[in-house]
Amino acid sequence: MAEKVQIDQDECIGCETCVELCKSVFAFNEDDGKAYVIDEDTVDKNCVKEAIGSCPAECISCE
Ligand code: SF4
């Protein structure tokens, strides 16, 4: 079953933790200072769960 990763752009504080933990899924947008999801269908990775657990703003969701 496919899950989708999303970042709540309003809540993201741009700490880049998710990008550091999971470069293949998250990237940093220099223009607005927030992280975004490169491919929301690539959830099949342990680093996504790690990023969700490490995000200080708790704004990464996976459903
Ligand atoms: S870890 Fe959370 S707050 Fe930090 S950049 Fe990623 S989504 Fe934004």
PDB file of C-alpha atoms and ligand atoms in Angstrom:
ATOM      1  CA  MET A   1       0.000   0.000   0.000  1.00  0.00           C
ATOM      2  CA  ALA A   2       1.390   3.351  -0.968  1.00  0.00           C
ATOM      3  CA  GLU A   3       1.802   5.957   1.694  1.00  0.00           C
ATOM      4  CA  LYS A   4       2.434   9.609   1.088  1.00  0.00           C
ATOM      5  CA  VAL A   5       4.805  11.853   2.963  1.00  0.00           C
ATOM      6  CA  GLN A   6       3.841  15.464   3.437  1.00  0.00           C
ATOM      7  CA  ILE A   7       5.272  18.488   5.174  1.00  0.00           C
ATOM      8  CA  ASP A   8       2.955  21.096   6.627  1.00  0.00           C
ATOM      9  CA  GLN A   9       4.585  24.154   5.073  1.00  0.00           C
ATOM     10  CA  ASP A  10       2.991  26.495   7.603  1.00  0.00           C
ATOM     11  CA  GLU A  11       4.555  24.651  10.518  1.00  0.00           C
ATOM     12  CA  CYS A  12       8.011  23.891   9.115  1.00  0.00           C
ATOM     13  CA  ILE A  13      10.703  25.992  10.790  1.00  0.00           C
ATOM     14  CA  GLY A  14      13.369  25.148   8.214  1.00  0.00           C
ATOM     15  CA  CYS A  15      15.768  23.376  10.567  1.00  0.00           C
ATOM     16  CA  GLU A  16      16.808  20.953   7.796  1.00  0.00           C
ATOM     17  CA  THR A  17      16.858  17.966  10.126  1.00  0.00           C
ATOM     18  CA  CYS A  18      14.695  15.947   7.761  1.00  0.00           C
ATOM     19  CA  VAL A  19      16.952  16.824   4.829  1.00  0.00           C
ATOM     20  CA  GLU A  20      20.037  15.683   6.716  1.00  0.00           C
ATOM     21  CA  LEU A  21      18.407  12.446   7.796  1.00  0.00           C
ATOM     22  CA  CYS A  22      16.771  11.579   4.515  1.00  0.00           C
ATOM     23  CA  LYS A  23      18.251  13.329   1.509  1.00  0.00           C
ATOM     24  CA  SER A  24      16.506  11.169  -1.047  1.00  0.00           C
ATOM     25  CA  VAL A  25      13.059  12.214   0.161  1.00  0.00           C
ATOM     26  CA  PHE A  26      13.396  15.729   1.586  1.00  0.00           C
ATOM     27  CA  ALA A  27      15.060  18.809   0.141  1.00  0.00           C
ATOM     28  CA  PHE A  28      15.450  22.383   1.295  1.00  0.00           C
ATOM     29  CA  ASN A  29      13.868  25.279  -0.537  1.00  0.00           C
ATOM     30  CA  GLU A  30      16.278  28.208  -0.213  1.00  0.00           C
ATOM     31  CA  ASP A  31      13.644  30.633  -1.460  1.00  0.00           C
ATOM     32  CA  ASP A  32      11.166  30.202   1.355  1.00  0.00           C
ATOM     33  CA  GLY A  33      13.509  28.633   3.924  1.00  0.00           C
ATOM     34  CA  LYS A  34      11.468  25.477   4.303  1.00  0.00           C
ATOM     35  CA  ALA A  35      11.832  21.839   3.514  1.00  0.00           C
ATOM     36  CA  TYR A  36       9.739  20.080   0.913  1.00  0.00           C
ATOM     37  CA  VAL A  37       9.100  16.541  -0.194  1.00  0.00           C
ATOM     38  CA  ILE A  38      10.867  15.576  -3.424  1.00  0.00           C
ATOM     39  CA  ASP A  39       8.771  12.518  -4.077  1.00  0.00           C
ATOM     40  CA  GLU A  40       5.864  11.951  -1.756  1.00  0.00           C
ATOM     41  CA  ASP A  41       5.534   8.316  -2.752  1.00  0.00           C
ATOM     42  CA  THR A  42       8.984   7.288  -1.533  1.00  0.00           C
ATOM     43  CA  VAL A  43       7.889   6.510   1.970  1.00  0.00           C
ATOM     44  CA  ASP A  44       9.186   3.051   1.930  1.00  0.00           C
ATOM     45  CA  LYS A  45      12.292   4.172   3.702  1.00  0.00           C
ATOM     46  CA  ASN A  46      13.315   3.967   7.300  1.00  0.00           C
ATOM     47  CA  CYS A  47      14.797   7.438   7.175  1.00  0.00           C
ATOM     48  CA  VAL A  48      11.322   8.900   6.644  1.00  0.00           C
ATOM     49  CA  LYS A  49      10.166   7.516   9.965  1.00  0.00           C
ATOM     50  CA  GLU A  50      13.348   8.770  11.554  1.00  0.00           C
ATOM     51  CA  ALA A  51      12.726  12.233  10.129  1.00  0.00           C
ATOM     52  CA  ILE A  52       9.123  12.219  11.348  1.00  0.00           C
ATOM     53  CA  GLY A  53      10.337  11.364  14.840  1.00  0.00           C
ATOM     54  CA  SER A  54      13.073  13.991  14.760  1.00  0.00           C
ATOM     55  CA  CYS A  55      11.213  16.963  13.318  1.00  0.00           C
ATOM     56  CA  PRO A  56      11.070  19.608  16.077  1.00  0.00           C
ATOM     57  CA  ALA A  57       7.927  21.135  14.616  1.00  0.00           C
ATOM     58  CA  GLU A  58       6.237  17.749  14.227  1.00  0.00           C
ATOM     59  CA  CYS A  59       5.025  18.831  10.832  1.00  0.00           C
ATOM     60  CA  ILE A  60       5.916  15.766   8.757  1.00  0.00           C
ATOM     61  CA  SER A  61       3.071  13.394   8.216  1.00  0.00           C
ATOM     62  CA  CYS A  62       2.807  10.067   6.525  1.00  0.00           C
ATOM     63  CA  GLU A  63      -0.560   8.639   5.617  1.00  0.00           C
TER      64      GLU A  63
HETATM   65  S1  SF4 B   1      12.602  18.556  10.270  1.00  0.00           S
HETATM   66 FE1  SF4 B   1      10.541  19.468  10.274  1.00  0.00          FE
HETATM   67  S2  SF4 B   1      10.827  21.634  10.798  1.00  0.00           S
HETATM   68 FE2  SF4 B   1      12.828  20.807  10.226  1.00  0.00          FE
HETATM   69  S3  SF4 B   1      13.003  21.301   8.032  1.00  0.00           S
HETATM   70 FE3  SF4 B   1      12.167  19.221   8.175  1.00  0.00          FE
HETATM   71  S4  SF4 B   1       9.931  19.501   8.122  1.00  0.00           S
HETATM   72 FE4  SF4 B   1      10.835  21.495   8.586  1.00  0.00          FE
END
